Short mmCIF file of C-alpha atoms in Angstrom, two decimals:
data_model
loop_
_atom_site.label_atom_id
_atom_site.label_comp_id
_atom_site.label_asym_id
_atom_site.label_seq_id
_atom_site.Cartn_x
_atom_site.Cartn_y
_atom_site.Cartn_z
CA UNK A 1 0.00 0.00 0.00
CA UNK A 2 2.97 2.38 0.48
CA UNK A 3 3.81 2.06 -2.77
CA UNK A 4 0.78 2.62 -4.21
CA UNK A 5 -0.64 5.15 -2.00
CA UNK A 6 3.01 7.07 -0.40
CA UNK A 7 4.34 9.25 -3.38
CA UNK A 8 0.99 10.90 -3.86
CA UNK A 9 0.54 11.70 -0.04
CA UNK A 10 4.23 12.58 0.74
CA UNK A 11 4.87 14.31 -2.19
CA UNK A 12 3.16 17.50 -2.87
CA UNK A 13 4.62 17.51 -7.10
CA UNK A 14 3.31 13.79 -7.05
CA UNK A 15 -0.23 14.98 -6.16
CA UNK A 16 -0.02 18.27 -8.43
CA UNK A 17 1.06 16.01 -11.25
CA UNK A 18 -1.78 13.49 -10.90
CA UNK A 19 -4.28 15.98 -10.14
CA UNK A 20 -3.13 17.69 -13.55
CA UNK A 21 -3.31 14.17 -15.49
CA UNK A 22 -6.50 13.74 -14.42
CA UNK A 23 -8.03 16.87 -15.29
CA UNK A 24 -6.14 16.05 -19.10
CA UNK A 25 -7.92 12.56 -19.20
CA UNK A 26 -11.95 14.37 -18.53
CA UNK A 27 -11.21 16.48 -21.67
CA UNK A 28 -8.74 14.79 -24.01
CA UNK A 29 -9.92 11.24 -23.94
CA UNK A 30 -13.50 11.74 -25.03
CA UNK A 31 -12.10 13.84 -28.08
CA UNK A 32 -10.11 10.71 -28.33
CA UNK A 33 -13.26 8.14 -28.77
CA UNK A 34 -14.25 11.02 -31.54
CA UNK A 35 -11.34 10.95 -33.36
CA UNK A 36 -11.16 7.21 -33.19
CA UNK A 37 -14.93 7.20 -34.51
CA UNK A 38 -14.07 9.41 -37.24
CA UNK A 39 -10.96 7.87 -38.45
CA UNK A 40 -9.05 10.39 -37.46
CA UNK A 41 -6.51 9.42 -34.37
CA UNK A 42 -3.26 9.91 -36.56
CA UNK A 43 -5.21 13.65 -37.58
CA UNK A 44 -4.81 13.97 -33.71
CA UNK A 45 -1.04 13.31 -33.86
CA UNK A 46 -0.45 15.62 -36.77
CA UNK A 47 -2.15 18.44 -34.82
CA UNK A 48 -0.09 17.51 -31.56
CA UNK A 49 2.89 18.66 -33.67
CA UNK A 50 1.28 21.63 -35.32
CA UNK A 51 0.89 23.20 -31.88
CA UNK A 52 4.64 23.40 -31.26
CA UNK A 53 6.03 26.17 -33.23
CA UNK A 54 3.15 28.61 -31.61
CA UNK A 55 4.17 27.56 -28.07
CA UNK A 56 7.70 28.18 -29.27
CA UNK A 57 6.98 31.59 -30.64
CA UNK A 58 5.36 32.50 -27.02
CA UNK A 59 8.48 30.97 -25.47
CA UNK A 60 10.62 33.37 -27.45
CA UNK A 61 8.82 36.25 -26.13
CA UNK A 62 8.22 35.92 -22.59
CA UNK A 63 9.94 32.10 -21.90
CA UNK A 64 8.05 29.28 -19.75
CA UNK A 65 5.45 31.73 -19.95
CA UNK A 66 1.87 29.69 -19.11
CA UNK A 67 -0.35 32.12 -21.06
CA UNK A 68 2.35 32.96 -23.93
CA UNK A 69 2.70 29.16 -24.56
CA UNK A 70 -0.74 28.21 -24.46
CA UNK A 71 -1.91 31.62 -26.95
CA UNK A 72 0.33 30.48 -29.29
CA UNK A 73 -0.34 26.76 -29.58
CA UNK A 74 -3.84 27.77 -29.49
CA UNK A 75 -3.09 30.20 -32.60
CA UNK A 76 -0.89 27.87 -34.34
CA UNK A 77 -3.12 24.43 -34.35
CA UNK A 78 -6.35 26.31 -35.11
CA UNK A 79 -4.10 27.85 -38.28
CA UNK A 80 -2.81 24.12 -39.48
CA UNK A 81 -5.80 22.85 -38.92
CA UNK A 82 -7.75 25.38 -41.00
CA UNK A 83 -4.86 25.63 -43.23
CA UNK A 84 -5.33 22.07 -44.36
CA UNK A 85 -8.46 21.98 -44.50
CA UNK A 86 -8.30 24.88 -47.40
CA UNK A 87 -5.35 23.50 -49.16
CA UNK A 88 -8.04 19.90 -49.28
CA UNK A 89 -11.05 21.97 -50.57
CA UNK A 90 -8.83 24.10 -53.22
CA UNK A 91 -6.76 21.38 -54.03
CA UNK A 92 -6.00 17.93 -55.33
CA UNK A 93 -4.20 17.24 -52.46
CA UNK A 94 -6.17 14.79 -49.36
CA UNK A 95 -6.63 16.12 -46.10
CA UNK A 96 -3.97 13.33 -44.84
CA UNK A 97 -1.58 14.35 -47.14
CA UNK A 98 -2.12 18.10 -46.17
CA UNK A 99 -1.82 17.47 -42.58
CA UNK A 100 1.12 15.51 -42.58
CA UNK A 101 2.44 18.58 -44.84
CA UNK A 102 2.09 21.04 -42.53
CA UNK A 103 2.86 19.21 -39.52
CA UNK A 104 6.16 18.23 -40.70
CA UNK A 105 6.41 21.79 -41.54
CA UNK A 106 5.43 22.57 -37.87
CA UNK A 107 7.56 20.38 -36.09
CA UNK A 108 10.40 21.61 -37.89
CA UNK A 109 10.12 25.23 -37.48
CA UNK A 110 9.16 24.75 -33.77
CA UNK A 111 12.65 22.37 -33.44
CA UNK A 112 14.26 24.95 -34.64
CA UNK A 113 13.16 28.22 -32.58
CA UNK A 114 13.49 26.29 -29.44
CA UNK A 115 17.22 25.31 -29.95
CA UNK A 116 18.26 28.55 -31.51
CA UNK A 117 16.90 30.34 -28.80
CA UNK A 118 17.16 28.37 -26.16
CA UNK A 119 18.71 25.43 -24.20
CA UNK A 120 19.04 21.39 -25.10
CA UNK A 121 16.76 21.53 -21.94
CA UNK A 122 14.64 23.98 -22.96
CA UNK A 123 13.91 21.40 -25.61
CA UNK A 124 13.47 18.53 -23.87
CA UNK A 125 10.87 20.10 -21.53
CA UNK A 126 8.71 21.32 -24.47
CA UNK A 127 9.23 18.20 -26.52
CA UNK A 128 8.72 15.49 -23.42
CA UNK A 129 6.61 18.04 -20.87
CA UNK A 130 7.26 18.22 -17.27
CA UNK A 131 4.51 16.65 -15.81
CA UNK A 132 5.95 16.86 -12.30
CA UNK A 133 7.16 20.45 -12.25
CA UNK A 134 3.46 21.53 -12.87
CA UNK A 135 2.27 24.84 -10.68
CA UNK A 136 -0.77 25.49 -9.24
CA UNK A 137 -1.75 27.83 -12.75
CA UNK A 138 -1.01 25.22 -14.60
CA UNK A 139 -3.89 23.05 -12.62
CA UNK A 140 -6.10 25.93 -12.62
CA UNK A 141 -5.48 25.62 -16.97
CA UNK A 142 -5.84 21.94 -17.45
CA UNK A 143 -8.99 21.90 -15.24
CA UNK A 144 -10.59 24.88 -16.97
CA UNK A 145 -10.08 23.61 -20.22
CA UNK A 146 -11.11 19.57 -19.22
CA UNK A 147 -14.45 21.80 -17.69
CA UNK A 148 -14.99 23.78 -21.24
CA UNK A 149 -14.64 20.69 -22.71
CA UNK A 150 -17.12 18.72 -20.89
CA UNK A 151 -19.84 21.38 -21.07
CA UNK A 152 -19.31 21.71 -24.90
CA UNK A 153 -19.54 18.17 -25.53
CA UNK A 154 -22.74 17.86 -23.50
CA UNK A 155 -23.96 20.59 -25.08
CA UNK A 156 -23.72 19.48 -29.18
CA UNK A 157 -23.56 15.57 -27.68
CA UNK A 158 -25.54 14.22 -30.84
CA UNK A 159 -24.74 16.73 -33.42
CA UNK A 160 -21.01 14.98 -32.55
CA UNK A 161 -22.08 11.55 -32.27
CA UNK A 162 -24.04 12.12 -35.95
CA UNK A 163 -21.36 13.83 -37.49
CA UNK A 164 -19.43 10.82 -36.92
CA UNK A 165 -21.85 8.44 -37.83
CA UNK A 166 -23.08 10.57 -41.22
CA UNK A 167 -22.27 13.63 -41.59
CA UNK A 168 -23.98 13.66 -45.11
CA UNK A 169 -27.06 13.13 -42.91
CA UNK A 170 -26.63 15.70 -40.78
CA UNK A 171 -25.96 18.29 -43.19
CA UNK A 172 -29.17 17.24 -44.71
CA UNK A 173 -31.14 17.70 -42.10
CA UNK A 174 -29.37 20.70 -39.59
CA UNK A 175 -27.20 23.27 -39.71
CA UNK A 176 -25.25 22.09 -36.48
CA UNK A 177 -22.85 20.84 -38.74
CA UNK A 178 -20.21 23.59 -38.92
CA UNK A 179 -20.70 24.26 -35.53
CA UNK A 180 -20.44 20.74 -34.61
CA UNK A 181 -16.94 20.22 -36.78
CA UNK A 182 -15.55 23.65 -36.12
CA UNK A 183 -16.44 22.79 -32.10
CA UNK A 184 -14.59 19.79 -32.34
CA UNK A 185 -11.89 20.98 -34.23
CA UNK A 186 -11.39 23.87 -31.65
CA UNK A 187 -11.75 20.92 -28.35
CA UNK A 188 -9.22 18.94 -30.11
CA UNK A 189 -6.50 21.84 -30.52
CA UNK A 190 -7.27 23.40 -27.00
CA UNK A 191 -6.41 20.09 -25.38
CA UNK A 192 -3.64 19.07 -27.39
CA UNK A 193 -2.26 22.60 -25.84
CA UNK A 194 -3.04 21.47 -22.01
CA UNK A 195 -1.46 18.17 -22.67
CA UNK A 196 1.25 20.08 -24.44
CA UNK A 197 2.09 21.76 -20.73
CA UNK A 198 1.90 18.38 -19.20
CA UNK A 199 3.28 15.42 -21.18
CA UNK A 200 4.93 17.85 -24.22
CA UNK A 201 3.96 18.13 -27.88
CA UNK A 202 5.76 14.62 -28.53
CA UNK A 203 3.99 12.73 -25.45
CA UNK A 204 0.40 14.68 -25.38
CA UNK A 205 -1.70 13.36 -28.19
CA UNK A 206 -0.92 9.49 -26.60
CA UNK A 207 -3.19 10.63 -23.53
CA UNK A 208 -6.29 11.67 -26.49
CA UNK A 209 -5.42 8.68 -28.73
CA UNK A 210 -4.92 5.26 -26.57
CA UNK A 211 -7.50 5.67 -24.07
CA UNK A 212 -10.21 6.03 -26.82
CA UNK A 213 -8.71 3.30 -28.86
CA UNK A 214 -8.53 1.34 -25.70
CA UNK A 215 -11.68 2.07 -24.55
CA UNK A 216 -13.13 0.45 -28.07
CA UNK A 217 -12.52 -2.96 -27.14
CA UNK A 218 -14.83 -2.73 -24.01
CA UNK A 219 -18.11 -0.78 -24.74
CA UNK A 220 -19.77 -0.34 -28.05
CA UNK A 221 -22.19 3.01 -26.77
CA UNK A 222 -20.25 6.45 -27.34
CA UNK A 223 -21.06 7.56 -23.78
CA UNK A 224 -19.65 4.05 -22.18
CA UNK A 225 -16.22 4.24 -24.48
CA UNK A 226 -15.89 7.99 -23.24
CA UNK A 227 -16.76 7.01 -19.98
CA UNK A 228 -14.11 4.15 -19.99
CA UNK A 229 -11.66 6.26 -22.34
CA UNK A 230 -11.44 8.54 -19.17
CA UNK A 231 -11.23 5.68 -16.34
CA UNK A 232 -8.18 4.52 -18.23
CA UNK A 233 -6.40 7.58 -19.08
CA UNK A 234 -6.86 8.30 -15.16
CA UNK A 235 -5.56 5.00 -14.07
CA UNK A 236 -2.50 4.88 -16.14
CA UNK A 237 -1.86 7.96 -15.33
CA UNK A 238 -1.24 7.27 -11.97
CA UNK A 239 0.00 3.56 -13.18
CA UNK A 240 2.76 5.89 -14.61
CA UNK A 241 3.26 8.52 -12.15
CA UNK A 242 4.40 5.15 -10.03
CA UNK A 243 6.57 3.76 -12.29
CA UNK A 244 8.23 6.93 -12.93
CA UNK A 245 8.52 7.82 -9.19
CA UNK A 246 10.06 4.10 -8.12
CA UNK A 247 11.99 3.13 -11.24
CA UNK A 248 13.07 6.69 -12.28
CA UNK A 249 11.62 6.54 -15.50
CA UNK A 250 10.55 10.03 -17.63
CA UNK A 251 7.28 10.44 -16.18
CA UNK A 252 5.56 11.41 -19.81
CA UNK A 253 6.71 8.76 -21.43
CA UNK A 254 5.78 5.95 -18.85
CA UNK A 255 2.40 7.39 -18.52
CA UNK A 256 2.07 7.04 -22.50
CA UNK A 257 3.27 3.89 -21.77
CA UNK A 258 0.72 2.39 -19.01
CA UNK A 259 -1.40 3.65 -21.49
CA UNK A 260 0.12 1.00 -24.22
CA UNK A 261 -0.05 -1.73 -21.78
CA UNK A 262 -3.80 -1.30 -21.30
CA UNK A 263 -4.36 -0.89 -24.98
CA UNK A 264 -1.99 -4.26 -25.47
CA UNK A 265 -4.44 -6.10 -23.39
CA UNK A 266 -7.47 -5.09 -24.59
CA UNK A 267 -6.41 -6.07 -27.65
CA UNK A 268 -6.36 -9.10 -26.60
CA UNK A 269 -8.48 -9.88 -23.92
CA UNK A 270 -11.30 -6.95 -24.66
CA UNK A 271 -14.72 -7.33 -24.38
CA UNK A 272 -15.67 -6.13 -27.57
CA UNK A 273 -13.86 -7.09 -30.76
CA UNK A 274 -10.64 -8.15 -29.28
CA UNK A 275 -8.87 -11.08 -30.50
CA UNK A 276 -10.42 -13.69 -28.00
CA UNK A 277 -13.85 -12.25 -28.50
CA UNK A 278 -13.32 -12.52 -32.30
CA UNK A 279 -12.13 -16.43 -31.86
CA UNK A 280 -15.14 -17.10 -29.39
CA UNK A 281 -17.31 -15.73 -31.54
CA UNK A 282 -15.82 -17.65 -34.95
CA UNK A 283 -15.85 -21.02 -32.77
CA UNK A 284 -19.24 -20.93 -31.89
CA UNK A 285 -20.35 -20.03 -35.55
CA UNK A 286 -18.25 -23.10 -36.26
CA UNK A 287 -20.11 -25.07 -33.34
CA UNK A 288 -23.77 -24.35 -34.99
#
């Protein structure tokens, strides 16, 4: 039980950086079952990246700056993502191909400002995060935007869920769906940027993308896979906190990968789809 239970209680940075984990996994892993329903979990990746040369613009102006970092990634993923989606509407080009475009673009230019302006530290911190160096502004961030989140998701719930479903259908029939896209779009980028402060531009899309993909195998209802997308972002979040604190391990990087462990098993042991579901399910069609 001291293992488990000591670091958080003895450790004031231990219980900052869980509290600020937690607060990630109410608002990015939901977006995470929508990307995942939509197709779109590498889209997610791509705008992890595109977020980085903003924060590094607002780190060249006024350096681990909270607000600087988090106006600018906000700036620069809403102008990838809209960006891309112009270049796939005036072009030949596939919105894939144009995000992968401009987030190579983005990760480069960000690289670069960092270590011209800055130190091989400096680097590492906005690449790999610094989950346990958070502040208590930094909380009062990740829990306003995983509360903005929630409340917008409740609020266009089924245009979302539709959209994902058909969004022929739902063009047809309402005009929530530029709201609905452009309100997703905007969730996605403005907790890519809290996971950003957290985890780092390399490590923060892993807490949007595994839980939903994990959270697949058990439920087949959108509310149930959010509602388990969050329960295992939360755990392995704390699953890595632990290994990080006991085996010295880079805390971002063993939370993303508690999260890979629970994806590996539901893989294979899931309720829903999983490999031994699949083979129950073939040997009893074999049985009849």
């Amino acid at each position: 039980m001291d293992l488990l239970f000591a670091p958080f209680t003895d450790f004031g940075f231990m219980r900052r950086a869980l509290v600020g984990c937690i607060a990630i996994s109410f608002g990015a892993a939901p977006i995470g079952v929508f990307l995942m329903l939509r197709r779109m979990s590498l889209t997610g990746d791509a705008m992890a990246h595109a977020i980085l040369p903003g924060a590094a613009i607002g780190y060249l102006f006024a350096g681990l700056s909270l607000s600087a970092m988090t106006i600018g990634g906000l700036v620069a993923g809403m102008t990838v993502a809209l960006a891309a989606g112009f270049v796939t509407r005036s072009t030949i080009l596939r919105e894939d191909a144009s995000l992968a475009a401009f987030y190579l673009i983005s990760l480069a230019l960000g690289v670069t400002i960092v270590s011209t302006h800055g130190s091989n530290v400096d680097l590492m911190d906005v690449l790999f995060g610094t989950v346990l160096a958070l502040n208590d502004d930094a909380l009062i961030l990740l829990c306003a935007i995983a509360t903005v989140s929630l409340f917008v998701m409740a609020a266009l719930f089924r245009p979302l869920v539709m959209e994902c479903l058909d969004p022929s259908f739902l063009r047809t029939v309402s005009r929530m769906s530029a709201t609905a896209h452009f309100a997703f779009l905007g969730l996605a980028v403005l907790n890519l940027v809290a996971g950003f402060h957290a985890l780092g531009t390399l490590m923060a899309v892993g807490m949007m993308v595994l839980p939903g993909a994990t959270a697949r195998f058990w439920a087949k209802g959108v509310g149930l896979m959010m509602a388990v997308a969050v329960a295992v972002a939360a755990v392995a979040s704390a699953a890595g906190l632990l290994l990080s604190f006991h085996f010295g391990l880079p805390s971002g990087p063993a939370i993303v990968l508690a999260l890979g462990a629970a994806y590996t098993v539901s893989v294979v042991f899931g309720k829903e789809g999983s490999v031994v579901a699949r083979h129950r399910l073939r040997s009893r069609h074999l049985e009849a």
